[in-house]
């Protein structure tokens, strides 16, 4: 111990009072009167000793506290060059830095602190890797792996045989190498999006905390374009949602003045209307008159003419077909072109199908989520001043959804109360209230 | 009565109608609540599937429902976990009843009978081999590191958080031991780390400290279930890693969970990241002497592999011999993690956190990582900003500290995750050459005099290069490089930059070879099969597209640089005339 005793001022310990005050200890008020200064002082003393000497002074040996100085006294003392303010500010405590305690499991609820639970857990965990022929007590098992599970080699060859022992027959069926229920074959083949989309997509180079100018601009441009597209499509929706053929104000005014004879071209309008009436198309079919009816002779002639026309047409078609015999090459070429076209279409469809994101729920997954960006003026040169962006959990969820591991969901809003609660005064109270007010007014009047 | 006509089948009794099952029907079949069903699916790795024809799968209804494979659901029927879920439901009922009656004694008794379960068999079922499990660690680590940070709440229990915290730091400690860190990227979201273990690259994200806000839109129950499963996988993986490397697992002392103080101490030791991991065997495996091996073999391929291994080993220890003191305003755990991984010793203010190994005043301190405008001066000690560490890790060599002096304007922190063939900003080349310990003749003032000087510099460098190459590189490669160098001096500096850039951020040349070989194979195959031909065409099309984009950006850059030159000249002229 280098600290010298006379350097440190010991806190004074007050002498305990011998006389005991008389008061009731029944209520809380009474308790406050109990003198605990003695205990406090003792605790203070203990803390003081801990800070300055690292433990209880009375228990330390003299040899630890004092050293027999055998060295010759130095003539010249080395100058201590540390500044006075540094000396004051320097940490003299001998107590080690506090261990940060975050999210420590609470003692009561935690498994780790619950012996019964621990025993049961140990049983579950440990039967797998202990020789069942040697019967271990629960305590022994507990001793073997306290609170920790999974500390054995899962993938080693002899684990499986132990596992066979461990898992009851009906559950063991579907495990590797055991007969019974087998996992379906397609379990090996994950959904295609899980292969396509990266598990952890690294942020764009422009999202560096201290980005290169070009990278940063590229990221900004990319995000700008995305946003621009979004805004544009929103605008177009608004445009589409606008009601069509709505009268403008001018038209409304004009309409209101119609028929009053104020408008200059009112007469023309009337004329137009009458004209329209006259040209209206007639929907009524004209009645067939007897003289217009065709007789049998006419009908026969008509038939003959039609048959002749048909024959001519057929003949012509046959001629064309016969003629095609001489142009087989040309036709073949046409067919080939047609096939090519079909092939192209097929490929196009296939490509489209490949690009398509499978839909596994009501909502669509966000395949190209917005990236976190810092604007140019928000960039700071140092890590210390950096204000982080983004939320990892949100990113993870979006990634799971994009990989079709989860169906995309949207958090539902909680339903608000359908009706507002109405508040009403009870009739009796209201009447009394009104009367009271009346009386008040009366009094005021009297006073004035 | 439905009459079955000859040769006619009843509708929806085969095909897609029976291959798929809607979520509602699946729940009915399993007799589970929606929450439990989701939980089970997540744990077992059963995902919703999209039927080819919604109408057929929905037995006539084409609405957007969620479907599963019927076989999957039948498989779930045999899952022992379902039984535990039901037991848990009963347990909750009992607990609620006791608490409702305000019978605390009974409630405590009931609490002791909470049904427990373990999911070892599911882990084994989903990941039949160790590497299968490793491949899924990206997701697992990101979730675990996330949950290690968030405050406990009614949905996120303290136990889970504590467990995540333990696993997260056990993982970091192992990474330090294995020296497997490859890349780091500090983004505005957090730190992206990449490690290489057993031939698998694992990338994960750790959020900045104090940054995470509670998000109402996220269903914590679902996320908790994912994390619960991932913690199980991760702890199995950790056990395997530790024991394979002759380390004791758990790394901290025998877990005596009855002593709260001890638990805290152990945890803080683990989290300080300066802990020496305990060895289970005292036998030290001698590190195989590579030089001897190289001398013994005449095989050229093996020689090449040995060279690669050598350079990798050197990269693993770039901070060796450095004693770095981390100032209190810097993020302690990421810096300690990276520095220790690459061979440095670290310390910090002992008041700040337990586990400090030396003091700031010690003469042995070589670097002080500080993030303030000024730093206390001391001879033999260099003060740097935290970015120095990150950039050094990415470029595989110690960056010159004069760019990272406290208060100085830092060079940009570039992402090492940019893929091959993507546009690379010119700063990258400058930084890369700096990491190699060279003087980059680029990016300086583009006056004519300076240009000449830099050309000279470049030539000098080339000479040096040639000297080193003689020992390092196979002759064919050297010839190619010399040919390029001969062209170099005639070209303007702009183009020189482009050439070097083509090397890219990712130094994965062997992989490039593989891709090239694959392409050649495809080209040969294309002559026989239409399918292959189309595949090749598609690859080439996308390549052309990428190329076009890069060209666009590079020309843009050239124009900007030229404009800058003109501007500088103009301003100088103006200054002269004044």
PDB file of C-alpha atoms in Angstrom, chain B residues 371-543:
ATOM      1  CA  UNK B 371     -11.645  10.922 -32.692  1.00  0.00           C
ATOM      2  CA  UNK B 372     -11.134  14.481 -31.525  1.00  0.00           C
ATOM      3  CA  UNK B 373      -9.837  17.524 -33.371  1.00  0.00           C
ATOM      4  CA  UNK B 374      -6.545  17.376 -31.454  1.00  0.00           C
ATOM      5  CA  UNK B 375      -4.632  14.677 -29.636  1.00  0.00           C
ATOM      6  CA  UNK B 376      -2.074  14.761 -26.817  1.00  0.00           C
ATOM      7  CA  UNK B 377       1.384  14.562 -28.361  1.00  0.00           C
ATOM      8  CA  UNK B 378       3.983  12.030 -27.340  1.00  0.00           C
ATOM      9  CA  UNK B 379       7.141  10.868 -28.965  1.00  0.00           C
ATOM     10  CA  UNK B 380       7.065   7.420 -30.507  1.00  0.00           C
ATOM     11  CA  UNK B 381       3.309   7.295 -30.558  1.00  0.00           C
ATOM     12  CA  UNK B 382       1.122   8.033 -33.553  1.00  0.00           C
ATOM     13  CA  UNK B 383      -2.351   9.422 -33.174  1.00  0.00           C
ATOM     14  CA  UNK B 384      -4.856   8.332 -35.822  1.00  0.00           C
ATOM     15  CA  UNK B 385      -8.553   8.532 -36.481  1.00  0.00           C
ATOM     16  CA  UNK B 386     -10.595   5.301 -36.298  1.00  0.00           C
ATOM     17  CA  UNK B 387     -10.925   5.121 -40.071  1.00  0.00           C
ATOM     18  CA  UNK B 388      -7.237   4.232 -40.282  1.00  0.00           C
ATOM     19  CA  UNK B 389      -8.073   0.853 -38.781  1.00  0.00           C
ATOM     20  CA  UNK B 390     -10.973   0.159 -41.148  1.00  0.00           C
ATOM     21  CA  UNK B 391      -9.055   1.186 -44.268  1.00  0.00           C
ATOM     22  CA  UNK B 392      -5.996  -0.799 -43.239  1.00  0.00           C
ATOM     23  CA  UNK B 393      -8.141  -3.911 -42.853  1.00  0.00           C
ATOM     24  CA  UNK B 394      -9.710  -3.456 -46.277  1.00  0.00           C
ATOM     25  CA  UNK B 395      -6.519  -2.725 -48.161  1.00  0.00           C
ATOM     26  CA  UNK B 396      -4.533  -5.445 -46.445  1.00  0.00           C
ATOM     27  CA  UNK B 397      -1.714  -3.235 -45.237  1.00  0.00           C
ATOM     28  CA  UNK B 398      -0.996  -0.419 -42.833  1.00  0.00           C
ATOM     29  CA  UNK B 399      -2.139   2.873 -44.326  1.00  0.00           C
ATOM     30  CA  UNK B 400       0.229   5.815 -43.916  1.00  0.00           C
ATOM     31  CA  UNK B 401      -0.863   7.550 -40.751  1.00  0.00           C
ATOM     32  CA  UNK B 402      -0.349  11.105 -42.003  1.00  0.00           C
ATOM     33  CA  UNK B 403      -3.666  10.971 -43.887  1.00  0.00           C
ATOM     34  CA  UNK B 404      -5.494  10.027 -40.712  1.00  0.00           C
ATOM     35  CA  UNK B 405      -4.060  12.529 -38.252  1.00  0.00           C
ATOM     36  CA  UNK B 406      -6.668  13.848 -35.772  1.00  0.00           C
ATOM     37  CA  UNK B 407      -8.444  16.852 -37.192  1.00  0.00           C
ATOM     38  CA  UNK B 408      -7.332  16.105 -40.751  1.00  0.00           C
ATOM     39  CA  UNK B 409      -9.880  15.730 -43.525  1.00  0.00           C
ATOM     40  CA  UNK B 410     -10.102  12.012 -44.093  1.00  0.00           C
ATOM     41  CA  UNK B 411      -9.908  10.241 -47.446  1.00  0.00           C
ATOM     42  CA  UNK B 412     -13.284   8.702 -48.333  1.00  0.00           C
ATOM     43  CA  UNK B 413     -14.130   5.400 -46.658  1.00  0.00           C
ATOM     44  CA  UNK B 414     -14.790   3.175 -49.665  1.00  0.00           C
ATOM     45  CA  UNK B 415     -16.918   0.089 -49.636  1.00  0.00           C
ATOM     46  CA  UNK B 416     -14.885  -3.104 -50.090  1.00  0.00           C
ATOM     47  CA  UNK B 417     -18.080  -4.928 -51.048  1.00  0.00           C
ATOM     48  CA  UNK B 418     -18.287  -3.468 -54.556  1.00  0.00           C
ATOM     49  CA  UNK B 419     -18.634  -6.347 -56.981  1.00  0.00           C
ATOM     50  CA  UNK B 420     -16.262  -7.115 -59.798  1.00  0.00           C
ATOM     51  CA  UNK B 421     -16.865  -5.212 -62.972  1.00  0.00           C
ATOM     52  CA  UNK B 422     -18.571  -2.332 -61.206  1.00  0.00           C
ATOM     53  CA  UNK B 423     -17.415   1.242 -61.471  1.00  0.00           C
ATOM     54  CA  UNK B 424     -14.584   2.051 -59.086  1.00  0.00           C
ATOM     55  CA  UNK B 425     -13.830   5.632 -58.128  1.00  0.00           C
ATOM     56  CA  UNK B 426     -10.241   6.866 -58.721  1.00  0.00           C
ATOM     57  CA  UNK B 427      -9.591   7.277 -54.996  1.00  0.00           C
ATOM     58  CA  UNK B 428      -9.503   3.526 -54.705  1.00  0.00           C
ATOM     59  CA  UNK B 429      -6.310   3.213 -56.704  1.00  0.00           C
ATOM     60  CA  UNK B 430      -4.614   5.932 -54.693  1.00  0.00           C
ATOM     61  CA  UNK B 431      -5.506   4.250 -51.426  1.00  0.00           C
ATOM     62  CA  UNK B 432      -4.513   0.836 -52.692  1.00  0.00           C
ATOM     63  CA  UNK B 433      -1.061   1.999 -53.691  1.00  0.00           C
ATOM     64  CA  UNK B 434      -0.711   3.714 -50.342  1.00  0.00           C
ATOM     65  CA  UNK B 435      -1.522   0.501 -48.547  1.00  0.00           C
ATOM     66  CA  UNK B 436       1.222  -1.174 -50.564  1.00  0.00           C
ATOM     67  CA  UNK B 437       3.560   1.431 -49.175  1.00  0.00           C
ATOM     68  CA  UNK B 438       4.051   3.192 -52.492  1.00  0.00           C
ATOM     69  CA  UNK B 439       3.788   6.837 -53.347  1.00  0.00           C
ATOM     70  CA  UNK B 440       0.850   7.258 -55.662  1.00  0.00           C
ATOM     71  CA  UNK B 441       1.710   9.676 -58.462  1.00  0.00           C
ATOM     72  CA  UNK B 442      -1.930  10.274 -59.168  1.00  0.00           C
ATOM     73  CA  UNK B 443      -4.402  12.795 -58.002  1.00  0.00           C
ATOM     74  CA  UNK B 444      -1.777  15.487 -57.481  1.00  0.00           C
ATOM     75  CA  UNK B 445      -1.871  18.923 -59.038  1.00  0.00           C
ATOM     76  CA  UNK B 446      -2.012  18.439 -62.750  1.00  0.00           C
ATOM     77  CA  UNK B 447       0.507  21.079 -63.729  1.00  0.00           C
ATOM     78  CA  UNK B 448       2.917  20.062 -66.438  1.00  0.00           C
ATOM     79  CA  UNK B 449       5.941  20.057 -64.162  1.00  0.00           C
ATOM     80  CA  UNK B 450       4.240  17.897 -61.642  1.00  0.00           C
ATOM     81  CA  UNK B 451       3.135  15.586 -64.400  1.00  0.00           C
ATOM     82  CA  UNK B 452       6.687  15.016 -65.438  1.00  0.00           C
ATOM     83  CA  UNK B 453       7.728  14.383 -61.903  1.00  0.00           C
ATOM     84  CA  UNK B 454       4.997  11.899 -61.341  1.00  0.00           C
ATOM     85  CA  UNK B 455       5.952  10.134 -64.535  1.00  0.00           C
ATOM     86  CA  UNK B 456       9.459   9.806 -63.210  1.00  0.00           C
ATOM     87  CA  UNK B 457       8.057   8.512 -59.973  1.00  0.00           C
ATOM     88  CA  UNK B 458       6.019   6.000 -61.835  1.00  0.00           C
ATOM     89  CA  UNK B 459       9.057   4.802 -63.713  1.00  0.00           C
ATOM     90  CA  UNK B 460      10.985   4.462 -60.502  1.00  0.00           C
ATOM     91  CA  UNK B 461       8.182   2.460 -59.074  1.00  0.00           C
ATOM     92  CA  UNK B 462       8.104   0.267 -62.086  1.00  0.00           C
ATOM     93  CA  UNK B 463      11.749  -0.492 -61.653  1.00  0.00           C
ATOM     94  CA  UNK B 464      11.107  -1.504 -58.100  1.00  0.00           C
ATOM     95  CA  UNK B 465       8.186  -3.568 -59.211  1.00  0.00           C
ATOM     96  CA  UNK B 466      10.305  -5.436 -61.663  1.00  0.00           C
ATOM     97  CA  UNK B 467      12.806  -6.293 -59.010  1.00  0.00           C
ATOM     98  CA  UNK B 468      10.221  -7.748 -56.739  1.00  0.00           C
ATOM     99  CA  UNK B 469       8.431  -9.483 -59.530  1.00  0.00           C
ATOM    100  CA  UNK B 470      11.421 -11.543 -60.433  1.00  0.00           C
ATOM    101  CA  UNK B 471      10.960 -13.572 -57.335  1.00  0.00           C
ATOM    102  CA  UNK B 472       7.234 -13.380 -56.955  1.00  0.00           C
ATOM    103  CA  UNK B 473       5.482 -13.876 -60.246  1.00  0.00           C
ATOM    104  CA  UNK B 474       5.483 -16.529 -62.914  1.00  0.00           C
ATOM    105  CA  UNK B 475       7.180 -15.472 -66.144  1.00  0.00           C
ATOM    106  CA  UNK B 476       4.106 -15.355 -68.367  1.00  0.00           C
ATOM    107  CA  UNK B 477       2.341 -12.893 -66.127  1.00  0.00           C
ATOM    108  CA  UNK B 478       5.464 -10.790 -65.887  1.00  0.00           C
ATOM    109  CA  UNK B 479       5.705 -10.481 -69.633  1.00  0.00           C
ATOM    110  CA  UNK B 480       2.171  -9.250 -69.850  1.00  0.00           C
ATOM    111  CA  UNK B 481       2.821  -6.677 -67.175  1.00  0.00           C
ATOM    112  CA  UNK B 482       5.955  -5.418 -68.867  1.00  0.00           C
ATOM    113  CA  UNK B 483       4.032  -5.014 -72.083  1.00  0.00           C
ATOM    114  CA  UNK B 484       1.512  -2.851 -70.303  1.00  0.00           C
ATOM    115  CA  UNK B 485       4.213  -0.824 -68.678  1.00  0.00           C
ATOM    116  CA  UNK B 486       5.838  -0.077 -71.983  1.00  0.00           C
ATOM    117  CA  UNK B 487       2.669   1.491 -73.168  1.00  0.00           C
ATOM    118  CA  UNK B 488       2.076   3.391 -70.002  1.00  0.00           C
ATOM    119  CA  UNK B 489       4.361   6.435 -70.224  1.00  0.00           C
ATOM    120  CA  UNK B 490       2.981   7.481 -73.603  1.00  0.00           C
ATOM    121  CA  UNK B 491      -0.553   7.609 -72.342  1.00  0.00           C
ATOM    122  CA  UNK B 492      -2.054  10.471 -70.407  1.00  0.00           C
ATOM    123  CA  UNK B 493      -2.342   9.880 -66.682  1.00  0.00           C
ATOM    124  CA  UNK B 494      -6.108   9.565 -66.890  1.00  0.00           C
ATOM    125  CA  UNK B 495      -5.915   6.345 -68.857  1.00  0.00           C
ATOM    126  CA  UNK B 496      -3.272   4.938 -66.617  1.00  0.00           C
ATOM    127  CA  UNK B 497      -5.693   5.221 -63.787  1.00  0.00           C
ATOM    128  CA  UNK B 498      -8.369   3.318 -65.640  1.00  0.00           C
ATOM    129  CA  UNK B 499      -6.090   0.406 -66.315  1.00  0.00           C
ATOM    130  CA  UNK B 500      -5.214  -0.131 -62.735  1.00  0.00           C
ATOM    131  CA  UNK B 501      -8.807   0.226 -61.749  1.00  0.00           C
ATOM    132  CA  UNK B 502      -9.811  -2.681 -63.872  1.00  0.00           C
ATOM    133  CA  UNK B 503      -8.170  -4.824 -61.210  1.00  0.00           C
ATOM    134  CA  UNK B 504     -11.131  -3.963 -59.048  1.00  0.00           C
ATOM    135  CA  UNK B 505     -11.684  -3.899 -55.375  1.00  0.00           C
ATOM    136  CA  UNK B 506     -12.071  -7.600 -54.976  1.00  0.00           C
ATOM    137  CA  UNK B 507      -8.788  -9.352 -55.390  1.00  0.00           C
ATOM    138  CA  UNK B 508     -10.169 -12.621 -56.551  1.00  0.00           C
ATOM    139  CA  UNK B 509      -8.197 -13.426 -59.622  1.00  0.00           C
ATOM    140  CA  UNK B 510      -8.417 -17.200 -59.337  1.00  0.00           C
ATOM    141  CA  UNK B 511     -12.183 -16.866 -59.264  1.00  0.00           C
ATOM    142  CA  UNK B 512     -12.009 -14.751 -62.395  1.00  0.00           C
ATOM    143  CA  UNK B 513     -10.129 -17.572 -64.070  1.00  0.00           C
ATOM    144  CA  UNK B 514     -12.809 -19.997 -63.102  1.00  0.00           C
ATOM    145  CA  UNK B 515     -15.495 -17.739 -64.527  1.00  0.00           C
ATOM    146  CA  UNK B 516     -13.532 -17.352 -67.731  1.00  0.00           C
ATOM    147  CA  UNK B 517     -13.085 -21.107 -68.048  1.00  0.00           C
ATOM    148  CA  UNK B 518     -16.758 -21.635 -67.411  1.00  0.00           C
ATOM    149  CA  UNK B 519     -17.581 -19.178 -70.136  1.00  0.00           C
ATOM    150  CA  UNK B 520     -15.325 -20.898 -72.622  1.00  0.00           C
ATOM    151  CA  UNK B 521     -16.959 -24.159 -71.789  1.00  0.00           C
ATOM    152  CA  UNK B 522     -20.341 -22.610 -72.365  1.00  0.00           C
ATOM    153  CA  UNK B 523     -19.197 -21.166 -75.684  1.00  0.00           C
ATOM    154  CA  UNK B 524     -18.139 -24.607 -76.819  1.00  0.00           C
ATOM    155  CA  UNK B 525     -21.360 -26.118 -75.589  1.00  0.00           C
ATOM    156  CA  UNK B 526     -23.330 -23.373 -77.333  1.00  0.00           C
ATOM    157  CA  UNK B 527     -22.513 -24.889 -80.674  1.00  0.00           C
ATOM    158  CA  UNK B 528     -24.452 -27.982 -79.776  1.00  0.00           C
ATOM    159  CA  UNK B 529     -27.399 -26.887 -77.659  1.00  0.00           C
ATOM    160  CA  UNK B 530     -29.872 -24.097 -78.155  1.00  0.00           C
ATOM    161  CA  UNK B 531     -30.386 -23.731 -74.427  1.00  0.00           C
ATOM    162  CA  UNK B 532     -26.687 -23.199 -73.763  1.00  0.00           C
ATOM    163  CA  UNK B 533     -26.502 -20.757 -76.628  1.00  0.00           C
ATOM    164  CA  UNK B 534     -29.239 -18.655 -75.191  1.00  0.00           C
ATOM    165  CA  UNK B 535     -27.684 -18.734 -71.753  1.00  0.00           C
ATOM    166  CA  UNK B 536     -24.422 -17.507 -73.222  1.00  0.00           C
ATOM    167  CA  UNK B 537     -26.209 -14.793 -75.122  1.00  0.00           C
ATOM    168  CA  UNK B 538     -27.888 -13.631 -71.973  1.00  0.00           C
ATOM    169  CA  UNK B 539     -24.616 -13.500 -70.062  1.00  0.00           C
ATOM    170  CA  UNK B 540     -22.981 -11.540 -72.822  1.00  0.00           C
ATOM    171  CA  UNK B 541     -25.866  -9.146 -73.014  1.00  0.00           C
ATOM    172  CA  UNK B 542     -25.659  -8.318 -69.330  1.00  0.00           C
ATOM    173  CA  UNK B 543     -21.904  -7.923 -69.618  1.00  0.00           C
TER     174      UNK B 543
END
